[in-house]
Amino acid sequence: MTAITVSGLSKSFGGVVAIDGVSFTVSSGEVVALAGENGAGKSTIKNIIGGILRPDSGHVDFGDAANVATVHQETSLFPDLTVAENILIGHLRSSRVGTVRPAALRRTASLLLRRVGAGFGPDALVRELSAGQRQLVEIAKALATEPRAIVFDEPTASLNLGEREMIMRIVEQLRDDGVAVLYITHYLEEIFRLSQRIVVMRDGRLMADRPAGELDRFTLEALMVGRELAQGYPETATPRQKIALSVRDLGDGARVEGVSFDVAEGEIFGLAGLMGSGRTEVARAIFGLAGRIGRIEVAGRPLRRGDVRASIAAGIAFVTEDRRNEGLFLERPIRESLSIVGLGSVCRLFGRVDHAAERRLTKDLATAVALTARSGLEADGGSLSGGNQQKIVLAKWLSGQPRLIILDEPTRGIDVGAKAEIYRLLADLARAGTAVLLISSEMEEVLGLAHRVGVMHDSRLAGILDRRSATQEAVIRLATGGTR
Amino acid sequence: MSSTYQWCARALRRQPLFPVWLVLVLALSGLYDEFGTGANFRNIAIQASPLIIAAVGATFVIMTGGIDLSVGAMLFLAAAIESSRAFVSAPAGVVFAAIAVTGLLMGLVNGVAIALTRVPALIVTLASMQVFRGAGGHITGQQNIDLPAHLRGIGTGSLLGVPAPVLLAAVTTLGGVLVFGRTVFGRYLQAIGSNRAAALNAGLPVRAVTIGAYALAGVLAALASLTQTARLGAVQPSIGDGYELTVITAVVLGGTSLFGGRGSITGTVLGALVLTTAQTGLVFSGASPYVFDIVRGGVLLVAVIAAGIRWRTLAQALRPAAAS
């Protein structure tokens, strides 16, 4: 039975075509994956199905099962309300006179929580939950309406391996219960594991609608990007002898403690571990954004603690995991986000900015990272796709050659094309002698790029693996508290 | 043809307030014969001058995402010190320097408190506003104090036919535009207002720049005070009373975002001109002075609402094709 029929959907925003004549169906008891790069039009389709946007032409038909729920990517939860209140936020009225009966809410919420296999109760505050647990609440909330069809939008984007596994099991369970599932994700593994059919979008158009068995990974990537991708990871050169970064007994003064490692010039050092294992804290402590204890030396010189400006002066660059909130200036021209770090080099007498020099600098930086800014560098940073925003956050550090570059989740939520570009940049930087500290939840990219991998577990550095011993199994074993 | 249209569209997008002001001036000139005279325009320009000077200072602060409620009180305290016994007989140069230093100190108090403690600017300046106004009242004893002739020159004199206050406002505007658009300091101001965390991550001297913005606002408030009192020829207890509201309205009307990160000096100047023109128009109509308060409040509300609409809709409508 067909639960969602999308026929001939088109939608433009101010002259820019977001989707163009897209048709596909999702049947009960089937998972259809919606694949495509950022900006391909996946979100627009999700929003039209969810009733948030109205299509310019075409329509969505839900058959006799008019009940469709959406599980959102960025959680739409209220942190100060309880789990039960969040799950039933649309059905709080539990008596005839309109009062809320907490006991009834709790009961209903408990049932839903059990269905998603949550290990926490209905009275917990959402504020205290981890990202994975919040996603479970989000799913329970969607299930509260007994939907016949569910749209999942990147449900695992910020989850660790265990949590991802849990979400996928829930999706499989829903499918077996006869729910129609439209699954939007970047993770190709999830697409191939879950879906019966794959719908591929590119530039707002439907590129393919095929049974999952007929597509392999590389065909799918090529369909998404529109060209053959250079397969695998770029070649990296052998690191040099000289130590660029030396970390001894580093802590953040709160949880993280006793982290020690060295990174040589030209070396890519991966930092793996589950979400919340302390990787980000290590990065922020080194850069000076958080308090720290312990000793850090950059090229043999001790680094002042808690002083970002001193860190930058010592040649450290830091690419944040949160590009929108900490990386760039969304409502200012792209040019200003690009030149913000190197502004001193185009500055003349009395702090005057040499605009011609600034434009040259930013143009060079944009070229270096292969930025695709269709409306030019004077357009707002917010108008760019996630991948291009990420390129800016990286490019702003390249006006001088950094001695050490720290990258926290540099490829989160960006498309395969932009990912490949960032891998190439990291390899190039390393070849030129920059030490690279790469933090990532995507194990493949850490294993593919890093010369050595440090694995964090429970706020400690559980071990360091070299390229030969760094296998997926070894990393997971260390990350989950096992020994080597 | 189309390039003219594009030029107009771009100018309009940058400064949508200009046609508003033009229509206001034309309408008032049509309504009242004496409005459209050179003497009246000169008068409006002189009246707008202190407002422009203070509002340029406030633009720096608001661009960082801050706010300065103490503008009016700074105006008053600066005036009170100018009229104090210690300075009334001092040479003009000494008095002007002393007032500038007073403004600088007041601005530094605001800036340091805000940058170092991270208490919201609204609270810090709400407190300092009361401190400054109280100090001013203490010094003047809430009396009217006439200024000696040599201190009035800055308000009544002229150079090559241009009234001194207008000259000062023009120099301030020019300086503001240059600092804003051409210097690292100006760029940092806008970056901090746009995204403070990103500014910290990029290693910008966030504290120093924030303090600098408030210090500048203090100095310019003192300069506005000098201009204002010299024009009136006296220091009155009501000087600067409610001035912060007019200043903030002028800045917001000029298109500067109250959340920071977006705005312009020329917009602020236009905002000040629109407000002063409206005020003069109300005088011509014979309305009570309270009507101006109503108009000012209404204008502020409309400006904030329009800002929300303008950035999204108007920009989208006029921009050729923005990437989604």
XYZ file of N, CA and C in Angstrom, chain A residues 33-38 40 42 188 191-192 197-229 231 415-417:
144
model
N 15.342 5.653 1.066
C 16.368 6.618 1.439
C 16.350 7.772 0.451
N 16.434 8.984 0.980
C 16.517 10.168 0.129
C 17.948 10.670 0.240
N 18.720 10.508 -0.840
C 20.134 10.848 -0.802
C 20.408 12.055 -1.677
N 21.452 12.777 -1.349
C 21.828 13.942 -2.143
C 22.741 14.834 -1.338
N 23.520 15.677 -2.042
C 24.407 16.592 -1.363
C 23.587 17.683 -0.690
N 24.269 18.491 0.140
C 23.598 19.657 0.691
C 23.143 20.552 -0.446
N 20.730 19.886 -2.423
C 20.132 19.119 -3.508
C 18.618 19.240 -3.495
N 16.725 18.099 -0.562
C 16.130 17.120 0.348
C 15.270 17.790 1.414
N 26.267 6.822 4.001
C 25.970 5.828 2.987
C 25.744 4.447 3.611
N 22.217 4.150 4.557
C 21.356 4.009 3.381
C 21.312 2.553 2.948
N 22.512 1.951 2.843
C 22.555 0.585 2.320
C 22.020 -0.425 3.318
N 14.689 1.038 -1.181
C 14.818 1.810 -2.413
C 15.587 3.103 -2.117
N 16.301 3.604 -3.112
C 17.087 4.825 -2.929
C 16.650 5.851 -3.966
N 16.287 7.027 -3.473
C 15.935 8.131 -4.355
C 17.073 9.141 -4.275
N 17.692 9.440 -5.409
C 18.850 10.334 -5.403
C 18.468 11.688 -6.010
N 18.794 12.752 -5.306
C 18.512 14.107 -5.784
C 19.821 14.822 -6.104
N 19.771 15.652 -7.128
C 20.910 16.543 -7.376
C 20.394 17.839 -7.972
N 20.821 18.952 -7.432
C 20.406 20.274 -7.898
C 18.897 20.363 -8.080
N 18.149 19.810 -7.155
C 16.700 19.956 -7.188
C 15.991 18.961 -8.082
N 16.743 18.106 -8.779
C 16.090 17.146 -9.670
C 16.308 15.712 -9.207
N 15.358 14.873 -9.586
C 15.473 13.462 -9.251
C 16.453 12.807 -10.222
N 17.540 12.214 -9.686
C 18.533 11.608 -10.558
C 18.305 10.109 -10.713
N 17.780 9.490 -9.683
C 17.579 8.051 -9.751
C 16.561 7.628 -8.703
N 15.835 6.579 -9.002
C 14.896 5.990 -8.055
C 14.988 4.487 -8.293
N 15.841 3.824 -7.520
C 16.144 2.424 -7.821
C 16.120 1.567 -6.560
N 15.914 0.275 -6.730
C 16.053 -0.644 -5.601
C 17.482 -0.565 -5.064
N 17.616 -0.649 -3.749
C 18.929 -0.472 -3.131
C 19.948 -1.478 -3.659
N 19.480 -2.674 -3.987
C 20.387 -3.709 -4.438
C 21.069 -3.401 -5.760
N 20.478 -2.481 -6.536
C 21.050 -2.197 -7.850
C 22.144 -1.148 -7.815
N 22.327 -0.516 -6.642
C 23.319 0.558 -6.560
C 24.460 0.125 -5.671
N 25.686 0.485 -6.049
C 26.775 0.326 -5.103
C 27.215 1.709 -4.659
N 28.115 1.695 -3.696
C 28.550 2.930 -3.061
C 29.060 3.966 -4.064
N 29.870 3.519 -4.993
C 30.511 4.495 -5.879
C 29.523 5.042 -6.908
N 28.617 4.172 -7.378
C 27.586 4.649 -8.293
C 26.716 5.693 -7.601
N 26.382 5.396 -6.344
C 25.535 6.319 -5.592
C 26.224 7.675 -5.415
N 27.501 7.634 -5.026
C 28.236 8.886 -4.856
C 28.306 9.656 -6.160
N 28.557 8.951 -7.249
C 28.657 9.620 -8.539
C 27.323 10.256 -8.915
N 26.220 9.551 -8.605
C 24.894 10.109 -8.898
C 24.647 11.368 -8.069
N 25.097 11.355 -6.824
C 24.880 12.497 -5.943
C 25.708 13.698 -6.366
N 26.962 13.460 -6.714
C 27.880 14.555 -6.992
C 27.833 14.953 -8.466
N 27.491 14.008 -9.334
C 27.405 14.319 -10.755
C 28.698 14.112 -11.492
N 29.698 13.551 -10.831
C 30.953 13.220 -11.496
C 31.603 12.112 -10.689
N 32.596 11.481 -11.298
C 33.312 10.454 -10.564
C 34.173 11.115 -9.503
N 34.092 10.654 -8.276
C 34.936 11.213 -7.224
C 36.261 10.478 -7.219
N 38.557 8.300 -5.736
C 38.182 7.358 -4.704
C 39.193 7.327 -3.577
N 28.659 17.769 2.274
C 28.472 16.767 1.231
C 29.799 16.126 0.811
N 29.691 15.042 0.073
C 30.887 14.262 -0.287
C 31.902 15.072 -1.092
N 31.412 15.948 -1.974
C 32.330 16.753 -2.776
C 33.188 17.653 -1.895
